[in-house]
Amino acid sequence: TQSPPAMTAAVQKYLVEAREWNFDIFRLSDMTEKSPLYFVGLELFQSFGLFADLTIDVSCFQRFLHRVESGYSKNIPYHNSMHGADVCQACAHMLDALKTAFPTRSRFPLGLSSLEVTALFLSALAHDLGHPGTNNAFEIATSSSLALCYNDRSVLESYHVSECFSILKNPSCDIFRGILKPAEWKGLRYLMIELVLATDLEHHRKFIQGFENACKKIARDISARKSTMQISTSVTSNEAKEKQGRMDDATTMLLPAATKEPPPGPKKYVPTTFDVMRELSGTAEGRMLIMKFIIKCSDISHPARTFPIHKRWSELIQEEFFRQGDKEAKLGLPVSRGMDRHSADNKSVAKGNVGFIQYVVRPLYEVMEKRMGIHQFVTSL
């Protein structure tokens, strides 16, 4: 495969903005001869200090990125290396947004480690690696080799992450060779598999509900602990007051019982978003849940971008849908909803786009606003 282009001064200058929300991946692709993933990956690993933290060899990482980018088809309108780069870039920005929302002296928010951030970025870059331009339903309906291999369960997601590990297994692209201990490698692999599988939209509502339930349980637990502490403090305080009362003027004790008011009880403690996120991020499973949330938000982030960028992505995914519809019609299969180019018009396409935002994107971003206190994304929809 052709080597990626050299870094130019113009590209280097534009990559300074790679962690900004309005970063235009289409512009970068045009500037780099259709190699946005290669340059975004290099920039983010460098700016987040991951090369230094994990002592990753930069030349080996460059070969890895080039192989990943080459593994995406340039003939697929939407699920190509631009999308992989775009999702990774969105993850980087959301990490910065989380650090602003939950200030810390650490370089990464919510207790995330360098290895966890590395897993997040690698998963984002490769989460659609080798995408055929058709969805899981098509693969299953046609009994494709992928559907048979992965038993109809998260077919494409399983394939994408498997392809990524196949590249990492190549000695020339093994960026972790001689770096990670067996337990660390096992943890990284488990985390990356979980993150990529989380992008399967078939389980989208279940994930949102699971995240909400986890946050609610933590909030209840915190409230119960804090309220118990307040009650204990209140009881101690009341005992002291009663002792003092017995030492006071006897006339106080002779007042009619009806005129005595019981001391006010302690107020129920209401946990803050900081309380909940701090406790959720206190375990490896909790941090994984947060990273799943980040990669899912990033995977469907274009409606929250500037309108020109959103419009361009929408047109590309619609064309990919139409191509699948063409294949379904040719095979004598029912054409999937929204994928028939012959019956679609601007109104029906717009209606489908609005429905996607309303029922898929907005519910996820509203949870981010509610549970993480980050408002900028949902207000952009």
CSV table of C-alpha atoms in Angstrom, one decimal:
chain,number,residue,atom,x,y,z
A,1,THR,CA,0.0,0.0,0.0
A,2,GLN,CA,1.1,3.6,-0.6
A,3,SER,CA,2.9,5.2,2.3
A,4,PRO,CA,1.1,8.1,4.1
A,5,PRO,CA,2.1,11.6,3.0
A,6,ALA,CA,4.7,13.5,4.9
A,7,MET,CA,3.7,16.0,7.6
A,8,THR,CA,3.5,19.5,6.0
A,9,ALA,CA,3.6,22.8,7.8
A,10,ALA,CA,0.0,23.5,6.9
A,11,VAL,CA,-1.1,20.1,8.3
A,12,GLN,CA,0.9,20.6,11.5
A,13,LYS,CA,-0.6,24.0,12.0
A,14,TYR,CA,-4.1,22.7,11.5
A,15,LEU,CA,-3.6,19.8,13.9
A,16,VAL,CA,-3.1,22.2,16.7
A,17,GLU,CA,-6.9,22.5,16.7
A,18,ALA,CA,-7.4,18.7,16.8
A,19,ARG,CA,-9.0,18.7,20.2
A,20,GLU,CA,-11.5,21.5,19.3
A,21,TRP,CA,-15.1,20.5,18.8
A,22,ASN,CA,-15.4,22.3,15.4
A,23,PHE,CA,-12.3,20.6,14.0
A,24,ASP,CA,-13.2,19.7,10.4
A,25,ILE,CA,-12.0,16.1,9.5
A,26,PHE,CA,-13.0,16.7,5.9
A,27,ARG,CA,-10.6,19.5,5.6
A,28,LEU,CA,-7.8,17.4,7.2
A,29,SER,CA,-8.6,14.6,4.8
A,30,ASP,CA,-8.2,16.9,1.8
A,31,MET,CA,-5.0,18.3,3.2
A,32,THR,CA,-3.4,14.8,3.8
A,33,GLU,CA,-4.3,12.9,0.6
A,34,LYS,CA,-7.2,11.1,2.3
A,35,SER,CA,-5.1,10.1,5.4
A,36,PRO,CA,-6.9,11.8,8.3
A,37,LEU,CA,-6.8,8.8,10.6
A,38,TYR,CA,-3.0,8.6,10.4
A,39,PHE,CA,-2.5,12.2,11.3
A,40,VAL,CA,-5.2,12.4,14.0
A,41,GLY,CA,-3.8,9.3,15.7
A,42,LEU,CA,-0.3,10.7,15.7
A,43,GLU,CA,-1.4,14.1,17.0
A,44,LEU,CA,-3.6,12.8,19.8
A,45,PHE,CA,-1.2,10.3,21.1
A,46,GLN,CA,1.5,13.0,21.1
A,47,SER,CA,-0.7,15.7,22.7
A,48,PHE,CA,-2.0,13.4,25.4
A,49,GLY,CA,1.5,12.2,26.3
A,50,LEU,CA,0.8,8.6,25.5
A,51,PHE,CA,4.0,7.9,23.6
A,52,ALA,CA,6.0,9.0,26.7
A,53,ASP,CA,3.8,7.4,29.3
A,54,LEU,CA,3.8,3.9,27.7
A,55,THR,CA,7.1,4.2,25.9
A,56,ILE,CA,5.5,3.4,22.5
A,57,ASP,CA,7.8,3.5,19.6
A,58,VAL,CA,6.6,6.2,17.3
A,59,SER,CA,7.8,4.5,14.1
A,60,CYS,CA,5.9,1.3,15.1
A,61,PHE,CA,2.8,3.3,15.8
A,62,GLN,CA,3.0,5.0,12.5
A,63,ARG,CA,3.1,1.6,10.8
A,64,PHE,CA,0.1,0.5,12.9
A,65,LEU,CA,-1.9,3.6,11.9
A,66,HIS,CA,-1.1,3.2,8.3
A,67,ARG,CA,-2.3,-0.4,8.3
A,68,VAL,CA,-5.5,0.6,10.1
A,69,GLU,CA,-6.2,3.4,7.7
A,70,SER,CA,-5.5,1.1,4.7
A,71,GLY,CA,-8.0,-1.4,6.2
A,72,TYR,CA,-10.8,1.0,5.7
A,73,SER,CA,-12.3,1.0,2.2
A,74,LYS,CA,-12.0,4.3,0.4
A,75,ASN,CA,-15.1,3.3,-1.6
A,76,ILE,CA,-17.5,3.3,1.4
A,77,PRO,CA,-19.2,6.7,1.6
A,78,TYR,CA,-19.5,7.0,5.4
A,79,HIS,CA,-17.8,4.1,7.3
A,80,ASN,CA,-14.3,4.9,6.1
A,81,SER,CA,-11.1,6.1,7.8
A,82,MET,CA,-12.5,9.7,8.0
A,83,HIS,CA,-15.2,8.4,10.3
A,84,GLY,CA,-12.7,6.5,12.4
A,85,ALA,CA,-10.5,9.6,12.7
A,86,ASP,CA,-13.6,11.8,13.5
A,87,VAL,CA,-14.7,9.5,16.3
A,88,CYS,CA,-11.3,9.5,17.9
A,89,GLN,CA,-11.1,13.3,17.6
A,90,ALA,CA,-14.5,13.6,19.3
A,91,CYS,CA,-13.3,11.3,22.1
A,92,ALA,CA,-10.4,13.6,22.7
A,93,HIS,CA,-12.6,16.6,22.9
A,94,MET,CA,-15.0,14.9,25.3
A,95,LEU,CA,-12.1,13.9,27.6
A,96,ASP,CA,-11.2,17.6,27.7
A,97,ALA,CA,-14.8,18.5,28.4
A,98,LEU,CA,-14.9,16.0,31.3
A,99,LYS,CA,-11.7,17.4,32.8
A,100,THR,CA,-13.3,20.9,32.7
A,101,ALA,CA,-16.5,19.6,34.3
A,102,PHE,CA,-14.5,17.6,36.9
A,103,PRO,CA,-11.2,19.4,37.6
A,104,THR,CA,-8.3,17.3,38.7
A,105,ARG,CA,-4.5,17.6,39.0
A,106,SER,CA,-4.2,14.5,36.9
A,107,ARG,CA,-3.7,14.8,33.2
A,108,PHE,CA,-6.8,12.7,32.5
A,109,PRO,CA,-10.3,13.1,33.9
A,110,LEU,CA,-12.1,10.9,36.4
A,111,GLY,CA,-9.1,8.8,37.3
A,112,LEU,CA,-8.5,7.4,33.8
A,113,SER,CA,-5.0,5.9,33.3
A,114,SER,CA,-2.8,6.3,30.3
A,115,LEU,CA,-3.5,2.7,29.3
A,116,GLU,CA,-7.2,3.3,29.5
A,117,VAL,CA,-7.1,6.4,27.4
A,118,THR,CA,-4.9,4.5,24.9
A,119,ALA,CA,-7.5,1.8,24.7
A,120,LEU,CA,-10.2,4.4,24.1
A,121,PHE,CA,-8.3,6.0,21.3
A,122,LEU,CA,-7.3,2.8,19.6
A,123,SER,CA,-10.9,1.5,19.9
A,124,ALA,CA,-12.2,4.7,18.3
A,125,LEU,CA,-9.7,4.7,15.5
A,126,ALA,CA,-10.5,1.0,14.6
A,127,HIS,CA,-14.1,0.7,15.7
A,128,ASP,CA,-15.4,0.4,12.0
A,129,LEU,CA,-12.2,-1.2,10.6
A,130,GLY,CA,-13.0,-3.1,7.4
A,131,HIS,CA,-16.6,-2.0,7.3
A,132,PRO,CA,-18.4,-3.4,4.2
A,133,GLY,CA,-20.9,-0.6,3.8
A,134,THR,CA,-23.8,-2.7,5.0
A,135,ASN,CA,-25.3,-3.1,8.4
A,136,ASN,CA,-25.6,-6.1,10.8
A,137,ALA,CA,-29.2,-6.8,9.6
A,138,PHE,CA,-28.0,-7.2,6.0
A,139,GLU,CA,-25.1,-9.5,7.0
A,140,ILE,CA,-27.5,-11.7,9.0
A,141,ALA,CA,-30.2,-11.7,6.3
A,142,THR,CA,-27.7,-12.8,3.6
A,143,SER,CA,-26.0,-15.3,5.9
A,144,SER,CA,-22.7,-13.7,5.1
A,145,SER,CA,-19.4,-15.2,6.1
A,146,LEU,CA,-19.1,-12.6,8.8
A,147,ALA,CA,-22.6,-13.4,10.2
A,148,LEU,CA,-21.7,-17.1,10.2
A,149,CYS,CA,-18.3,-16.4,11.9
A,150,TYR,CA,-19.8,-14.2,14.6
A,151,ASN,CA,-23.1,-16.1,15.1
A,152,ASP,CA,-25.3,-13.1,14.2
A,153,ARG,CA,-24.3,-11.2,17.4
A,154,SER,CA,-22.8,-7.8,16.9
A,155,VAL,CA,-21.4,-9.1,13.7
A,156,LEU,CA,-19.6,-6.1,12.3
A,157,GLU,CA,-18.4,-4.8,15.7
A,158,SER,CA,-16.9,-8.2,16.5
A,159,TYR,CA,-15.2,-8.2,13.1
A,160,HIS,CA,-13.8,-4.6,13.4
A,161,VAL,CA,-12.1,-5.2,16.8
A,162,SER,CA,-10.8,-8.6,15.6
A,163,GLU,CA,-9.2,-6.9,12.6
A,164,CYS,CA,-7.5,-4.4,14.8
A,165,PHE,CA,-6.0,-7.1,17.0
A,166,SER,CA,-4.9,-9.0,13.8
A,167,ILE,CA,-2.9,-5.9,12.9
A,168,LEU,CA,-1.5,-5.6,16.4
A,169,LYS,CA,-0.4,-9.2,16.2
A,170,ASN,CA,1.9,-8.3,13.3
A,171,PRO,CA,5.4,-7.8,14.8
A,172,SER,CA,6.0,-4.7,12.7
A,173,CYS,CA,2.8,-3.1,14.1
A,174,ASP,CA,2.9,-4.5,17.6
A,175,ILE,CA,3.0,-1.2,19.5
A,176,PHE,CA,2.9,-2.9,22.9
A,177,ARG,CA,5.7,-5.5,22.3
A,178,GLY,CA,8.0,-5.6,25.3
A,179,ILE,CA,5.9,-2.9,27.1
A,180,LEU,CA,2.9,-4.5,28.7
A,181,LYS,CA,2.8,-7.2,31.3
A,182,PRO,CA,0.5,-10.2,30.5
A,183,ALA,CA,-2.2,-8.9,32.9
A,184,GLU,CA,-2.0,-5.4,31.4
A,185,TRP,CA,-2.4,-6.8,27.8
A,186,LYS,CA,-5.3,-8.9,28.9
A,187,GLY,CA,-7.0,-5.9,30.5
A,188,LEU,CA,-6.3,-3.7,27.4
A,189,ARG,CA,-7.8,-6.4,25.1
A,190,TYR,CA,-10.8,-6.9,27.3
A,191,LEU,CA,-11.4,-3.1,27.4
A,192,MET,CA,-11.0,-2.6,23.7
A,193,ILE,CA,-13.4,-5.4,22.9
A,194,GLU,CA,-16.0,-4.0,25.2
A,195,LEU,CA,-15.7,-0.5,23.9
A,196,VAL,CA,-16.1,-1.4,20.2
A,197,LEU,CA,-19.0,-3.8,21.0
A,198,ALA,CA,-20.7,-0.9,22.8
A,199,THR,CA,-21.0,0.9,19.5
A,200,ASP,CA,-23.6,-1.6,18.3
A,201,LEU,CA,-26.8,0.6,18.2
A,202,GLU,CA,-28.9,-2.5,18.6
A,203,HIS,CA,-28.2,-2.3,22.3
A,204,HIS,CA,-28.3,1.5,22.5
A,205,ARG,CA,-31.4,1.9,24.7
A,206,LYS,CA,-30.3,-0.9,27.0
A,207,PHE,CA,-26.9,0.8,27.5
A,208,ILE,CA,-28.5,4.2,28.3
A,209,GLN,CA,-30.8,2.6,30.8
A,210,GLY,CA,-27.9,0.6,32.3
A,211,PHE,CA,-25.8,3.8,32.7
A,212,GLU,CA,-28.8,5.6,34.3
A,213,ASN,CA,-29.4,2.8,36.7
A,214,ALA,CA,-25.8,2.6,37.7
A,215,CYS,CA,-25.8,6.4,38.5
A,216,LYS,CA,-29.1,6.2,40.4
A,217,LYS,CA,-27.8,3.3,42.5
A,218,ILE,CA,-24.6,5.2,43.4
A,219,ALA,CA,-26.6,8.3,44.2
A,220,ARG,CA,-28.9,6.3,46.5
A,221,ASP,CA,-25.9,4.8,48.2
A,222,ILE,CA,-24.2,8.1,48.7
A,223,SER,CA,-27.4,9.7,50.0
A,224,ALA,CA,-27.9,6.8,52.5
A,225,ARG,CA,-24.4,7.1,53.8
A,226,LYS,CA,-24.4,10.8,54.1
A,227,SER,CA,-27.9,10.9,55.7
A,228,THR,CA,-26.8,8.3,58.3
A,229,MET,CA,-23.8,10.4,59.1
A,230,GLN,CA,-26.1,13.4,59.6
A,231,ILE,CA,-28.4,11.5,61.8
A,232,SER,CA,-25.5,10.3,63.9
A,233,THR,CA,-24.3,13.9,64.3
A,234,SER,CA,-27.8,15.1,65.0
A,235,VAL,CA,-28.3,12.5,67.8
A,236,THR,CA,-25.1,13.4,69.4
A,237,SER,CA,-26.0,17.1,69.2
A,238,ASN,CA,-29.5,16.4,70.7
A,239,GLU,CA,-28.0,14.5,73.6
A,240,ALA,CA,-25.7,17.4,74.4
A,241,LYS,CA,-28.6,19.8,74.3
A,242,GLU,CA,-30.7,17.6,76.6
A,243,LYS,CA,-27.9,17.4,79.1
A,244,GLN,CA,-27.5,21.2,79.0
A,245,GLY,CA,-31.3,21.5,79.4
A,246,ARG,CA,-31.3,19.6,82.6
A,247,MET,CA,-28.7,22.1,83.9
A,248,ASP,CA,-30.8,25.1,82.8
A,249,ASP,CA,-33.5,27.0,84.6
A,250,ALA,CA,-36.1,24.5,86.0
A,251,THR,CA,-38.9,26.6,84.6
A,252,THR,CA,-37.9,25.3,81.2
A,253,MET,CA,-38.7,21.8,82.3
A,254,LEU,CA,-42.1,22.8,83.7
A,255,LEU,CA,-43.4,24.1,80.3
A,256,PRO,CA,-46.5,22.1,79.0
A,257,ALA,CA,-45.5,19.3,76.8
A,258,ALA,CA,-47.7,20.6,73.9
A,259,THR,CA,-45.6,23.7,73.7
A,260,LYS,CA,-42.4,21.8,73.1
A,261,GLU,CA,-41.4,21.3,69.5
A,262,PRO,CA,-39.1,18.4,68.5
A,263,PRO,CA,-35.8,19.3,67.1
A,264,PRO,CA,-35.8,19.4,63.3
A,265,GLY,CA,-34.6,16.2,61.7
A,266,PRO,CA,-31.6,16.1,59.4
A,267,LYS,CA,-32.2,16.9,55.7
A,268,LYS,CA,-31.7,14.1,53.2
A,269,TYR,CA,-28.4,14.5,51.4
A,270,VAL,CA,-28.7,15.0,47.6
A,271,PRO,CA,-25.6,13.8,45.8
A,272,THR,CA,-24.0,16.1,43.2
A,273,THR,CA,-22.9,15.0,39.7
A,274,PHE,CA,-19.3,15.3,41.1
A,275,ASP,CA,-20.2,12.9,43.9
A,276,VAL,CA,-21.7,10.3,41.6
A,277,MET,CA,-19.0,10.5,38.9
A,278,ARG,CA,-16.2,10.4,41.4
A,279,GLU,CA,-17.6,7.2,42.9
A,280,LEU,CA,-18.4,5.6,39.5
A,281,SER,CA,-14.9,6.3,38.3
A,282,GLY,CA,-13.5,4.7,41.5
A,283,THR,CA,-13.6,1.2,39.9
A,284,ALA,CA,-12.3,-0.3,36.7
A,285,GLU,CA,-15.8,-1.4,35.7
A,286,GLY,CA,-17.1,2.1,36.4
A,287,ARG,CA,-14.4,3.8,34.3
A,288,MET,CA,-15.1,1.3,31.5
A,289,LEU,CA,-18.8,2.4,31.6
A,290,ILE,CA,-17.7,6.0,31.3
A,291,MET,CA,-15.4,5.2,28.4
A,292,LYS,CA,-18.3,3.3,26.7
A,293,PHE,CA,-20.4,6.4,27.1
A,294,ILE,CA,-17.6,8.6,25.5
A,295,ILE,CA,-17.1,6.4,22.5
A,296,LYS,CA,-20.9,6.0,21.9
A,297,CYS,CA,-21.4,9.8,22.1
A,298,SER,CA,-18.4,10.3,19.7
A,299,ASP,CA,-19.7,7.7,17.2
A,300,ILE,CA,-22.9,9.6,16.7
A,301,SER,CA,-21.6,13.1,17.3
A,302,HIS,CA,-22.1,14.7,13.9
A,303,PRO,CA,-25.6,16.1,14.6
A,304,ALA,CA,-24.0,18.1,17.4
A,305,ARG,CA,-21.3,19.5,15.2
A,306,THR,CA,-21.6,22.6,13.0
A,307,PHE,CA,-24.4,22.3,10.5
A,308,PRO,CA,-22.2,22.1,7.4
A,309,ILE,CA,-20.3,19.2,8.9
A,310,HIS,CA,-23.5,17.5,10.0
A,311,LYS,CA,-25.1,18.0,6.6
A,312,ARG,CA,-22.1,16.4,4.8
A,313,TRP,CA,-22.0,13.4,7.1
A,314,SER,CA,-25.8,13.0,6.7
A,315,GLU,CA,-25.5,12.9,3.0
A,316,LEU,CA,-22.7,10.3,3.1
A,317,ILE,CA,-24.6,7.9,5.4
A,318,GLN,CA,-27.7,8.3,3.3
A,319,GLU,CA,-25.8,7.3,0.2
A,320,GLU,CA,-24.4,4.3,2.0
A,321,PHE,CA,-27.9,3.4,3.0
A,322,PHE,CA,-29.1,3.7,-0.6
A,323,ARG,CA,-26.3,1.4,-1.8
A,324,GLN,CA,-27.4,-1.2,0.7
A,325,GLY,CA,-30.9,-0.8,-0.5
A,326,ASP,CA,-29.7,-1.4,-4.1
A,327,LYS,CA,-28.0,-4.6,-3.0
A,328,GLU,CA,-31.2,-5.8,-1.2
A,329,ALA,CA,-33.3,-5.1,-4.2
A,330,LYS,CA,-30.9,-7.0,-6.5
A,331,LEU,CA,-30.9,-10.0,-4.1
A,332,GLY,CA,-34.7,-10.0,-4.0
A,333,LEU,CA,-34.7,-9.0,-0.3
A,334,PRO,CA,-37.1,-6.4,1.2
A,335,VAL,CA,-35.5,-3.1,1.0
A,336,SER,CA,-34.8,-1.7,4.5
A,337,ARG,CA,-36.6,1.3,5.7
A,338,GLY,CA,-35.0,4.5,4.5
A,339,MET,CA,-32.7,2.7,2.0
A,340,ASP,CA,-34.8,2.8,-1.1
A,341,ARG,CA,-33.4,5.5,-3.3
A,342,HIS,CA,-36.2,5.2,-5.8
A,343,SER,CA,-39.0,6.0,-3.3
A,344,ALA,CA,-37.0,8.4,-1.1
A,345,ASP,CA,-37.4,12.2,-1.4
A,346,ASN,CA,-35.9,15.1,0.5
A,347,LYS,CA,-38.8,15.1,3.0
A,348,SER,CA,-38.5,11.4,3.9
A,349,VAL,CA,-34.7,11.6,4.2
A,350,ALA,CA,-35.0,14.7,6.5
A,351,LYS,CA,-37.7,12.9,8.5
A,352,GLY,CA,-35.4,9.9,9.0
A,353,ASN,CA,-32.5,12.2,10.1
A,354,VAL,CA,-34.7,14.0,12.6
A,355,GLY,CA,-35.9,10.7,14.0
A,356,PHE,CA,-32.3,9.5,14.4
A,357,ILE,CA,-31.5,12.7,16.4
A,358,GLN,CA,-34.6,12.6,18.5
A,359,TYR,CA,-34.6,8.9,19.4
A,360,VAL,CA,-30.9,7.9,19.3
A,361,VAL,CA,-28.6,10.9,19.7
A,362,ARG,CA,-30.6,13.2,22.0
A,363,PRO,CA,-31.4,10.6,24.8
A,364,LEU,CA,-27.7,9.8,25.1
A,365,TYR,CA,-26.6,13.5,25.2
A,366,GLU,CA,-29.3,14.3,27.7
A,367,VAL,CA,-27.9,11.7,30.0
A,368,MET,CA,-24.5,13.4,29.6
A,369,GLU,CA,-26.1,16.7,30.5
A,370,LYS,CA,-27.9,15.2,33.5
A,371,ARG,CA,-25.2,12.9,34.9
A,372,MET,CA,-22.0,14.8,34.0
A,373,GLY,CA,-23.2,18.4,33.9
A,374,ILE,CA,-22.0,18.9,30.3
A,375,HIS,CA,-24.5,21.0,28.4
A,376,GLN,CA,-22.6,22.0,25.2
A,377,PHE,CA,-23.4,19.0,23.1
A,378,VAL,CA,-27.2,18.6,23.7
A,379,THR,CA,-27.7,22.3,23.2
A,380,SER,CA,-26.0,22.0,19.8
A,381,LEU,CA,-28.6,19.4,18.5
